[in-house]
């Protein structure tokens, strides 16, 4: 198998095809500290693309409650178990990291592509380790999630589940438009392709024969089979919007963010396009907000980078969640990310203001500095308190045509005094 | 025409089978509900949510993250933490100016309904 460079693993890895062509790549950052699980993104996607008959299971975007939930159910626990069985005790990260070529160090374990090498099961050779979820697992998103009691009621009376103290978070997911897509690698019909203009991964419906190899191979389970057409479908990255062809949002051809991104109530989402070189690595550009958050500050981390597809969705991890769980999910960059996010300096705070400030894709931003307006004590990942300084900075975002599309000015925090204590308050 | 029988997919509605290969496995990873409330309250306030909105959110079972912590910690402890965070962090605010992007010209839409007389649309 040819070898490609995966910057998230800090090493070369085998992949059935060569490097993805350089150019622009679709990418997004989710700040899951702020997701309230309202599912507005899910419904925005459904009402745009998948409201037809036969698309009942087509949740291109879903939001699941971790640690228990998932759609299809147990998707990540199942694959992590399969990888562990393929390479027992060795799915580990090496020490070090921090450079541009290997920001999280080196992953010494096996990716889904490497674990499938030499595999000859009953269904013949495979290109990626995976499985096809059962009908039960696809049956309903969010089943039993957030409502543990319902699950307890469904269990036989002598069954006991372990209880842990309350901690959980909402994980919003969609296709990561991976640099090395397992769906594409596994398709025997070459029906799946990655667009050179924006890295969006699409399934050609006229070529797809419904073999479901992509459903089996995608580690994130974001290629989904549709029984009414006998083909598989997946997120299309709202490509007309990326191309600036939405007549309402982009009258002058400016690329706009996808429907799920722009509808986010919690303002947790920022999506854009980054420049990639012909090795699949991101070209340095600290004025692009995604580059700044992912590569420069390393505050946003890939979801299960160890799977090896080089996903282009990145997450700011929730800071109240036990570290081992987060490290399994986002790799070794968690501590560094949380330390910066919990008490952001003025540069990071300014960049974070761009989340859901505009519908157009921000290609470049700049910050105009203002005076300090407040000092606020905030909670650090180890539960200690640190002082965050807030400046009256203004952050300006520019679209593809380099025209200003948004301007956000940070103001001092406001405090409401207790009415009972201050009877004459206005 | 006979009704088509769909498989009953909802596990809650299916009768239990004696030989159902169900095994329950789970690891307890201890967390800290008070830390959860503190961090979430900070996040919401830093996102611009007002104090009354935050308190209302923590009472709504539709938004489980704070609500579950309220159930686990009790009202008194939860309200105490919320009050402490509101007093410490305040409500973050910012001013956003987005360039006008929408073409406001009204568009005439023609909506047609299928005809019921069987003579086509
Ligand atoms: S997330 Fe899955 S469906 Fe999307 S590009 Fe990656 S492998 Fe393909
Ligand atoms: S719209 Fe935003 S806040 Fe709501 S569930 Fe989706 S990602 Fe979370």
Coordinates of C-alpha atoms and ligand atoms in Angstrom, one line a residue:
Chain A
X1 CA 0.0 0.0 0.0
X2 CA 1.3 3.5 -0.7
X3 CA 2.4 5.6 2.2
X4 CA 1.1 9.1 3.0
X5 CA 1.9 11.7 5.7
X6 CA -0.7 12.1 8.5
X7 CA 0.2 15.2 10.6
X8 CA -2.2 14.3 13.3
X9 CA -0.3 11.0 13.9
X10 CA 3.1 12.7 13.4
X11 CA 4.1 10.0 10.9
X12 CA 3.7 8.3 7.6
X13 CA 0.9 5.7 7.4
X14 CA -0.4 3.3 4.7
X15 CA -3.4 4.4 2.7
X16 CA -4.6 2.8 -0.6
X17 CA -4.2 6.0 -2.5
X18 CA -1.6 8.7 -2.6
X19 CA -1.7 12.1 -0.9
X20 CA -4.8 14.2 -1.4
X21 CA -4.2 17.1 -3.8
X22 CA -3.3 20.3 -2.1
X23 CA -5.6 23.4 -2.2
X24 CA -8.5 24.4 0.0
X25 CA -9.8 22.0 2.6
X26 CA -13.2 22.2 4.4
X27 CA -12.6 22.3 8.2
X28 CA -14.5 23.2 11.3
X29 CA -14.0 23.9 15.0
X30 CA -16.6 23.1 17.6
X31 CA -16.4 24.5 21.1
X32 CA -18.2 21.7 22.9
X33 CA -18.0 23.5 26.2
X34 CA -21.0 25.5 25.0
X35 CA -23.2 23.0 23.2
X36 CA -26.6 22.7 24.9
X37 CA -27.7 19.8 22.9
X38 CA -30.6 21.7 21.3
X39 CA -30.3 19.8 18.0
X40 CA -31.0 22.9 15.9
X41 CA -28.0 22.0 13.8
X42 CA -29.4 18.5 13.2
X43 CA -32.8 19.8 12.1
X44 CA -31.2 22.5 9.9
X45 CA -29.4 19.8 8.0
X46 CA -32.4 17.5 7.8
X47 CA -34.8 20.2 6.6
X48 CA -32.2 21.1 3.9
X49 CA -31.1 17.8 2.6
X50 CA -32.7 14.7 4.1
X51 CA -36.4 15.1 4.6
X52 CA -37.3 12.6 1.8
X53 CA -38.8 9.1 2.1
X54 CA -36.2 6.5 3.0
X55 CA -34.0 9.0 4.7
X56 CA -35.3 8.3 8.2
X57 CA -31.8 7.2 9.4
X58 CA -30.0 9.9 7.5
X59 CA -28.7 11.9 10.4
X60 CA -25.8 13.5 8.6
X61 CA -25.4 15.8 11.6
X62 CA -26.2 14.4 15.0
X63 CA -25.6 15.5 18.6
X64 CA -25.0 12.7 21.1
X65 CA -24.6 12.7 24.8
X66 CA -21.2 11.4 26.0
X67 CA -20.1 9.2 27.6
X68 CA -23.1 7.0 27.1
X69 CA -24.7 8.0 23.9
X70 CA -23.8 7.7 20.2
X71 CA -25.4 7.3 16.8
X72 CA -25.3 4.6 15.6
X73 CA -25.2 3.3 19.2
X74 CA -21.8 2.5 20.6
X75 CA -20.0 3.4 17.3
X76 CA -16.8 4.6 19.0
X77 CA -16.7 2.1 21.8
X78 CA -17.1 -0.7 19.2
X79 CA -14.3 0.5 16.9
X80 CA -11.9 1.2 19.8
X81 CA -12.5 -2.3 21.0
X82 CA -11.8 -3.8 17.5
X83 CA -8.6 -1.8 17.3
X84 CA -7.5 -2.9 20.7
X85 CA -8.2 -6.5 19.8
X86 CA -6.1 -6.1 16.6
X87 CA -3.2 -4.6 18.4
X88 CA -3.5 -5.4 22.2
X89 CA -1.9 -3.0 24.6
X90 CA -0.1 -1.1 21.8
X91 CA -2.7 1.6 20.8
X92 CA -0.6 4.3 22.5
X93 CA 0.9 7.7 21.7
X94 CA 4.6 8.3 22.0
X95 CA 6.0 11.2 24.1
X96 CA 7.0 14.5 22.8
X97 CA 5.3 16.5 20.0
X98 CA 4.6 20.2 19.6
X99 CA 6.3 20.8 16.2
X100 CA 4.3 21.6 13.0
X101 CA 4.8 18.2 11.6
X102 CA 3.8 16.3 14.7
X103 CA 1.9 18.6 17.1
X104 CA 0.6 15.8 19.3
X105 CA 3.7 13.6 19.1
X106 CA 3.7 10.3 17.3
X107 CA 0.9 7.6 17.4
X108 CA 2.6 4.3 17.8
X109 CA -0.5 2.1 17.4
X110 CA -2.4 1.0 14.3
X111 CA -4.8 3.0 12.3
X112 CA -7.9 1.4 10.8
X113 CA -6.0 1.0 7.5
X114 CA -3.0 -0.6 9.1
X115 CA -5.1 -2.9 11.2
X116 CA -6.9 -4.2 8.1
X117 CA -3.7 -5.1 6.3
X118 CA -3.4 -8.8 5.7
X119 CA -6.9 -9.3 7.0
X120 CA -8.7 -12.0 5.0
X121 CA -12.1 -12.6 6.6
X122 CA -15.1 -14.3 5.1
X123 CA -16.0 -11.3 3.0
X124 CA -12.5 -11.1 1.5
X125 CA -9.8 -8.5 1.9
X126 CA -10.6 -5.1 3.5
X127 CA -9.1 -1.7 3.1
X128 CA -10.1 -0.5 6.6
X129 CA -11.0 -2.1 9.9
X130 CA -14.7 -1.5 10.5
X131 CA -18.2 -2.9 10.9
X132 CA -21.7 -2.4 9.7
X133 CA -23.9 -1.3 12.5
X134 CA -27.0 -3.4 13.2
X135 CA -30.6 -2.2 12.5
X136 CA -31.0 -1.8 16.2
X137 CA -28.0 0.5 16.4
X138 CA -29.3 2.7 13.6
X139 CA -32.9 2.6 14.9
X140 CA -33.0 5.9 16.7
X141 CA -30.6 8.7 17.5
X142 CA -30.3 9.7 21.2
X143 CA -32.2 6.7 22.4
X144 CA -31.9 6.4 26.2
X145 CA -29.5 9.4 26.2
X146 CA -30.2 12.0 28.8
X147 CA -32.9 9.8 30.3
X148 CA -31.0 7.1 32.2
X149 CA -34.2 6.2 34.0
X150 CA -35.8 4.9 30.8
X151 CA -32.9 2.6 30.3
X152 CA -33.1 1.4 33.9
X153 CA -36.8 0.7 33.4
X154 CA -36.0 -1.4 30.3
X155 CA -33.5 -3.6 32.1
X156 CA -34.4 -6.8 33.9
X157 CA -35.1 -6.0 37.6
X158 CA -31.9 -7.6 38.9
X159 CA -29.6 -5.8 36.5
X160 CA -27.4 -3.0 37.8
X161 CA -25.5 -0.4 35.9
X162 CA -22.6 1.3 37.6
X163 CA -23.3 4.9 38.6
X164 CA -20.9 7.7 38.4
X165 CA -21.1 11.2 39.6
X166 CA -22.7 13.5 37.0
X167 CA -20.5 14.6 34.2
X168 CA -21.3 14.6 30.6
X169 CA -21.2 16.7 27.5
X170 CA -22.8 17.0 24.0
X171 CA -20.8 15.8 21.1
X172 CA -22.0 17.3 17.8
X173 CA -20.8 15.3 14.8
X174 CA -20.9 15.3 11.0
X175 CA -18.7 13.9 8.3
X176 CA -15.2 15.2 8.8
X177 CA -14.4 15.4 5.1
X178 CA -11.3 13.5 6.0
X179 CA -8.0 14.1 4.3
X180 CA -7.6 10.3 4.0
X181 CA -11.3 9.2 3.8
X182 CA -11.9 5.5 4.8
X183 CA -15.2 5.6 2.9
X184 CA -13.4 6.6 -0.3
X185 CA -10.6 4.1 0.3
X186 CA -13.0 1.2 0.7
X187 CA -15.4 1.8 -2.2
X188 CA -15.0 -1.0 -4.8
X189 CA -16.8 1.2 -7.5
X190 CA -14.7 4.3 -7.0
X191 CA -18.0 6.1 -6.5
X192 CA -16.6 8.3 -3.8
X193 CA -14.4 11.3 -4.6
X194 CA -12.8 14.2 -2.8
X195 CA -13.2 17.5 -4.6
X196 CA -10.0 19.3 -5.2
X197 CA -11.6 22.7 -4.8
X198 CA -12.6 22.3 -1.2
X199 CA -11.8 18.8 0.0
X200 CA -15.4 17.9 0.3
X201 CA -16.0 14.1 0.1
X202 CA -19.0 13.1 -2.0
X203 CA -20.7 9.9 -3.1
X204 CA -21.6 9.9 -6.8
X205 CA -25.1 8.6 -6.6
X206 CA -25.0 7.4 -10.2
X207 CA -22.0 5.2 -9.6
X208 CA -22.9 3.9 -6.1
X209 CA -24.2 0.3 -6.2
X210 CA -25.0 0.1 -2.5
X211 CA -22.3 -2.3 -1.4
X212 CA -22.1 -0.5 1.9
X213 CA -18.3 -0.8 2.1
X214 CA -18.2 2.9 3.0
X215 CA -20.7 2.3 5.8
X216 CA -18.5 -0.4 7.1
X217 CA -15.2 1.5 6.7
X218 CA -16.1 5.0 7.9
X219 CA -14.9 5.0 11.5
X220 CA -17.3 7.9 12.4
X221 CA -20.2 6.1 10.8
X222 CA -21.1 9.0 8.6
X223 CA -21.8 7.2 5.4
X224 CA -25.3 5.9 5.7
X225 CA -27.3 3.4 3.5
X226 CA -30.7 4.4 2.1
X227 CA -32.9 1.5 1.5
X228 CA -35.3 3.2 -0.9
X229 CA -32.6 4.1 -3.4
X230 CA -30.2 1.2 -2.6
X231 CA -27.3 3.7 -2.4
X232 CA -25.3 5.2 0.4
X233 CA -25.5 8.9 1.3
X234 CA -23.5 11.3 3.4
X235 CA -23.0 14.9 4.3
X236 CA -22.4 17.0 1.2
X237 CA -20.8 19.9 3.1
X238 CA -23.6 22.2 1.8
X239 CA -21.4 22.6 -1.3
X240 CA -23.6 25.2 -3.0
X241 CA -23.0 27.4 0.0
X242 CA -19.2 26.7 0.0
X243 CA -19.1 27.7 -3.6
X244 CA -20.9 31.0 -2.9
X245 CA -23.9 29.9 -5.0
X246 CA -26.7 30.5 -2.4
X247 CA -28.6 33.3 -4.0
X248 CA -29.8 34.7 -0.7
X249 CA -26.7 34.4 1.5
X250 CA -24.1 35.0 -1.2
X251 CA -25.4 37.5 -3.8
X252 CA -21.8 38.3 -4.8
X253 CA -20.4 34.8 -4.8
X254 CA -18.9 34.9 -1.3
X255 CA -18.6 31.4 0.2
X256 CA -20.9 30.8 3.2
X257 CA -20.8 28.4 6.1
X258 CA -23.0 25.3 6.0
X259 CA -26.6 25.2 7.3
X260 CA -25.7 23.2 10.5
X261 CA -22.9 25.7 11.3
X262 CA -24.9 28.9 10.7
X263 CA -27.9 27.7 12.7
X264 CA -26.0 26.9 15.9
X265 CA -27.8 28.4 18.9
X266 CA -25.0 27.8 21.3
X267 CA -22.5 29.6 19.0
X268 CA -20.2 26.7 19.3
X269 CA -19.4 26.3 15.6
X270 CA -16.9 28.0 13.2
X271 CA -16.3 26.5 9.8
X272 CA -14.1 27.6 7.0
X273 CA -11.5 26.5 4.4
X274 CA -7.8 26.1 5.1
X275 CA -4.9 25.9 2.7
X276 CA -3.3 22.4 2.4
X277 CA 0.0 21.6 0.8
X278 CA 0.5 18.5 -1.5
X279 CA 1.6 16.4 1.5
X280 CA -1.8 16.9 3.1
X281 CA -0.3 19.3 5.8
X282 CA -1.8 22.7 6.5
X283 CA 0.0 25.6 5.1
X284 CA 1.0 28.1 7.8
X285 CA -1.5 31.0 7.9
X286 CA -2.1 32.4 11.4
X287 CA -4.6 35.0 10.1
X288 CA -7.0 32.2 9.2
X289 CA -9.1 31.6 12.4
X290 CA -9.2 27.8 11.9
X291 CA -5.4 27.6 11.4
X292 CA -4.9 29.8 14.4
X293 CA -7.1 27.6 16.7
X294 CA -6.0 24.2 15.4
X295 CA -2.4 24.6 14.4
X296 CA -1.0 27.8 16.0
X297 CA -2.6 27.5 19.4
X298 CA -3.6 23.8 19.3
X299 CA -6.7 24.6 21.3
X300 CA -9.0 22.6 19.0
X301 CA -8.2 18.9 18.6
X302 CA -9.2 16.2 16.1
X303 CA -11.8 13.6 17.0
X304 CA -10.2 10.2 17.5
X305 CA -7.1 11.1 15.5
X306 CA -5.8 7.5 16.1
X307 CA -8.3 6.1 13.6
X308 CA -6.0 7.6 10.9
X309 CA -8.3 9.3 8.5
X310 CA -7.0 12.7 9.4
X311 CA -10.5 14.2 10.1
X312 CA -11.0 17.9 9.5
X313 CA -13.4 18.4 12.3
X314 CA -11.8 19.8 15.5
X315 CA -13.1 20.2 19.0
X316 CA -12.3 22.4 22.0
X317 CA -12.7 19.7 24.7
X318 CA -15.1 20.3 27.6
X319 CA -13.1 21.3 30.7
X320 CA -15.0 19.5 33.4
X321 CA -14.6 16.0 31.9
X322 CA -12.1 13.5 33.4
X323 CA -8.8 13.7 31.5
X324 CA -8.4 10.0 30.6
X325 CA -11.7 10.0 28.8
X326 CA -10.8 13.2 26.8
X327 CA -7.4 11.9 26.0
X328 CA -8.8 8.7 24.5
X329 CA -11.1 10.9 22.4
X330 CA -8.9 13.7 21.3
X331 CA -5.3 12.5 21.8
X332 CA -2.5 13.8 23.9
X333 CA -3.2 17.5 23.2
X334 CA -6.0 17.8 25.8
X335 CA -4.1 19.3 28.7
X336 CA -2.4 22.0 26.5
X337 CA -5.8 22.8 25.0
X338 CA -7.7 23.1 28.2
X339 CA -5.0 25.2 29.9
X340 CA -5.3 27.8 27.2
X341 CA -9.0 27.7 26.7
X342 CA -10.0 27.9 30.4
X343 CA -8.2 31.3 30.7
X344 CA -7.8 32.6 27.2
X345 CA -5.3 35.4 26.6
X346 CA -6.5 38.5 24.6
X347 CA -5.5 37.0 21.2
X348 CA -7.4 33.8 21.8
X349 CA -10.4 35.5 23.3
X350 CA -10.6 37.8 20.2
X351 CA -10.5 34.8 17.8
X352 CA -13.2 33.0 19.8
X353 CA -15.5 35.9 19.2
X354 CA -15.7 34.9 15.5
X355 CA -17.8 31.8 16.4
X356 CA -21.2 32.4 14.7
X357 CA -20.6 36.1 14.2
X358 CA -21.1 35.9 10.4
X359 CA -22.7 33.6 7.8
X360 CA -20.0 34.1 5.3
X361 CA -16.8 32.1 5.6
X362 CA -14.0 34.1 7.2
X363 CA -10.8 33.6 5.3
X364 CA -8.7 36.1 7.3
X365 CA -9.1 38.1 10.5
X366 CA -7.4 40.9 12.4
X367 CA -7.6 42.4 15.8
X368 CA -7.6 46.1 16.7
X369 CA -6.4 46.4 20.3
X370 CA -8.3 48.4 22.9
X371 CA -7.8 49.1 26.7
X372 CA -8.2 46.6 29.4
X373 CA -11.8 46.6 30.7
X374 CA -12.0 43.9 33.3
X375 CA -10.4 41.1 35.3
X376 CA -12.4 38.0 35.9
X377 CA -11.5 35.0 38.1
X378 CA -12.2 31.8 36.1
X379 CA -12.0 28.1 36.9
X380 CA -9.0 26.2 35.6
X381 CA -8.9 22.5 34.5
X382 CA -7.5 21.5 37.9
X383 CA -10.3 23.4 39.7
X384 CA -8.0 26.2 40.7
X385 CA -8.9 29.9 39.9
X386 CA -7.0 32.2 37.6
X387 CA -7.5 35.8 36.6
X388 CA -8.6 36.4 33.0
X389 CA -7.9 39.8 31.6
X390 CA -10.6 41.2 29.2
X391 CA -9.7 43.9 26.7
X392 CA -11.9 46.1 24.7
X393 CA -10.5 44.6 21.5
X394 CA -12.3 44.5 18.1
X395 CA -11.9 41.5 15.8
X396 CA -12.6 42.0 12.1
X397 CA -13.3 39.1 9.8
X398 CA -12.8 39.2 6.0
X399 CA -14.5 37.1 3.4
X400 CA -13.0 35.4 0.3
X401 CA -13.1 38.7 -1.6
X402 CA -11.1 40.2 1.3
X403 CA -14.1 42.4 2.1
X404 CA -14.9 43.0 5.8
X405 CA -17.9 40.7 6.6
X406 CA -18.0 41.0 10.4
X407 CA -16.8 43.1 13.2
X408 CA -17.1 42.2 16.9
X409 CA -16.1 44.4 19.8
X410 CA -15.6 42.9 23.2
X411 CA -17.2 45.0 26.0
X412 CA -16.8 44.8 29.7
X413 CA -18.9 42.2 31.6
X414 CA -22.1 43.5 33.3
X415 CA -23.1 42.5 36.8
X416 CA -26.6 42.6 38.1
X417 CA -26.9 43.6 41.7
X418 CA -29.2 41.8 44.1
X419 CA -32.5 43.8 44.1
X420 CA -33.2 42.9 47.7
X421 CA -29.9 44.3 48.9
X422 CA -30.0 47.4 46.8
X423 CA -33.5 48.7 47.0
X424 CA -32.8 51.8 44.9
X425 CA -31.0 50.0 42.1
X426 CA -31.9 51.0 38.6
Chain B
X1 CA -54.0 -5.8 0.9
X2 CA -52.3 -7.3 3.9
X3 CA -50.5 -4.9 6.2
X4 CA -46.8 -4.9 5.8
X5 CA -45.1 -6.0 9.0
X6 CA -42.2 -3.9 10.0
X7 CA -39.7 -5.3 12.5
X8 CA -40.2 -3.9 15.9
X9 CA -36.9 -1.9 16.4
X10 CA -37.5 -0.2 19.6
X11 CA -35.7 -2.3 22.3
X12 CA -38.0 -0.9 25.0
X13 CA -41.1 -2.3 23.4
X14 CA -39.7 -5.7 22.6
X15 CA -40.4 -8.6 24.9
X16 CA -37.3 -9.8 26.8
X17 CA -35.9 -13.0 25.5
X18 CA -34.4 -15.4 28.1
X19 CA -31.4 -16.1 26.0
X20 CA -30.8 -12.5 25.0
X21 CA -27.0 -12.1 24.9
X22 CA -27.1 -8.9 26.9
X23 CA -24.2 -8.2 29.0
X24 CA -23.9 -5.0 31.0
X25 CA -20.4 -3.6 31.2
X26 CA -19.4 -0.2 32.4
X27 CA -16.5 1.6 34.0
X28 CA -17.0 4.3 36.5
X29 CA -15.0 7.4 35.8
X30 CA -15.6 9.7 38.7
X31 CA -16.3 13.3 37.9
X32 CA -17.2 16.4 39.9
X33 CA -20.8 17.7 39.5
X34 CA -19.9 21.0 41.2
X35 CA -17.1 21.6 38.7
X36 CA -19.6 20.8 35.9
X37 CA -22.0 23.5 37.2
X38 CA -19.2 26.0 37.7
X39 CA -17.7 25.5 34.3
X40 CA -21.0 25.4 32.4
X41 CA -22.2 28.6 34.2
X42 CA -19.0 30.4 33.3
X43 CA -19.4 29.2 29.7
X44 CA -23.0 30.4 29.4
X45 CA -22.2 33.8 31.0
X46 CA -19.2 34.3 28.9
X47 CA -21.4 33.5 25.9
X48 CA -23.7 36.4 26.8
X49 CA -26.5 34.5 28.6
X50 CA -28.2 36.6 31.3
X51 CA -28.4 35.5 34.9
X52 CA -32.2 34.9 34.8
X53 CA -31.8 32.9 31.6
X54 CA -29.0 30.8 33.1
X55 CA -31.1 30.1 36.2
X56 CA -34.1 29.1 34.0
X57 CA -31.9 26.8 31.9
X58 CA -30.7 25.0 35.0
X59 CA -34.4 24.3 35.9
X60 CA -35.3 22.9 32.5
X61 CA -35.2 19.1 32.0
X62 CA -34.8 19.8 28.2
X63 CA -31.3 21.0 28.9
X64 CA -29.9 18.1 30.9
X65 CA -26.3 19.2 31.4
X66 CA -27.2 21.7 34.2
X67 CA -30.5 20.1 35.1
X68 CA -28.9 16.7 35.9
X69 CA -26.3 18.4 38.1
X70 CA -29.2 20.2 39.9
X71 CA -30.8 16.8 40.5
X72 CA -27.6 15.4 41.7
X73 CA -26.4 18.3 43.9
X74 CA -29.8 19.6 45.1
X75 CA -31.3 23.0 44.7
X76 CA -29.5 24.8 47.5
X77 CA -26.0 23.8 46.4
X78 CA -26.7 24.4 42.7
X79 CA -28.2 27.9 43.4
X80 CA -25.3 28.7 45.6
X81 CA -22.7 27.8 42.9
X82 CA -24.7 29.7 40.2
X83 CA -24.9 32.8 42.4
X84 CA -21.2 32.7 43.1
X85 CA -20.3 32.4 39.4
X86 CA -22.8 35.1 38.4
X87 CA -21.3 37.5 41.0
X88 CA -17.7 36.6 40.0
X89 CA -17.9 36.4 36.2
X90 CA -20.7 38.8 35.2
X91 CA -22.4 38.7 31.8
X92 CA -20.0 38.9 28.9
X93 CA -21.1 41.2 26.2
X94 CA -19.9 42.2 22.7
X95 CA -21.2 44.2 19.9
X96 CA -21.5 42.5 16.5
X97 CA -21.7 44.2 13.2
X98 CA -22.3 41.9 10.2
X99 CA -22.1 43.2 6.7
X100 CA -25.5 43.2 5.0
X101 CA -25.7 40.0 3.0
X102 CA -29.3 39.5 2.1
X103 CA -31.0 40.7 -1.0
X104 CA -34.1 42.3 0.5
X105 CA -36.0 42.6 -2.8
X106 CA -39.3 40.7 -2.4
X107 CA -39.6 37.6 -4.6
X108 CA -42.9 36.6 -6.0
X109 CA -43.5 32.9 -5.4
X110 CA -46.0 30.8 -7.3
X111 CA -47.4 28.0 -5.3
X112 CA -49.5 25.3 -7.0
X113 CA -51.4 22.5 -5.4
X114 CA -52.0 19.2 -7.2
X115 CA -55.4 19.0 -8.8
X116 CA -57.9 16.6 -7.3
X117 CA -59.8 15.9 -10.5
X118 CA -57.2 13.5 -11.8
X119 CA -56.4 15.7 -14.8
X120 CA -52.8 16.3 -13.9
X121 CA -51.1 19.1 -11.9
Ligands
LIG1 S1 -16.0 11.0 8.2 FE1 -16.4 9.0 7.2 S2 -17.8 9.5 5.5 FE2 -16.8 11.4 6.1 S3 -14.9 11.5 4.8 FE3 -14.3 10.6 6.7 S4 -14.4 8.4 6.3 FE4 -15.7 9.4 4.7
LIG2 S1 -27.2 23.9 17.3 FE1 -25.2 24.2 18.3 S2 -25.7 24.2 20.6 FE2 -27.5 23.3 19.4 S3 -27.0 21.1 19.5 FE3 -26.2 21.9 17.5 S4 -24.0 22.3 18.0 FE4 -25.1 22.1 20.0

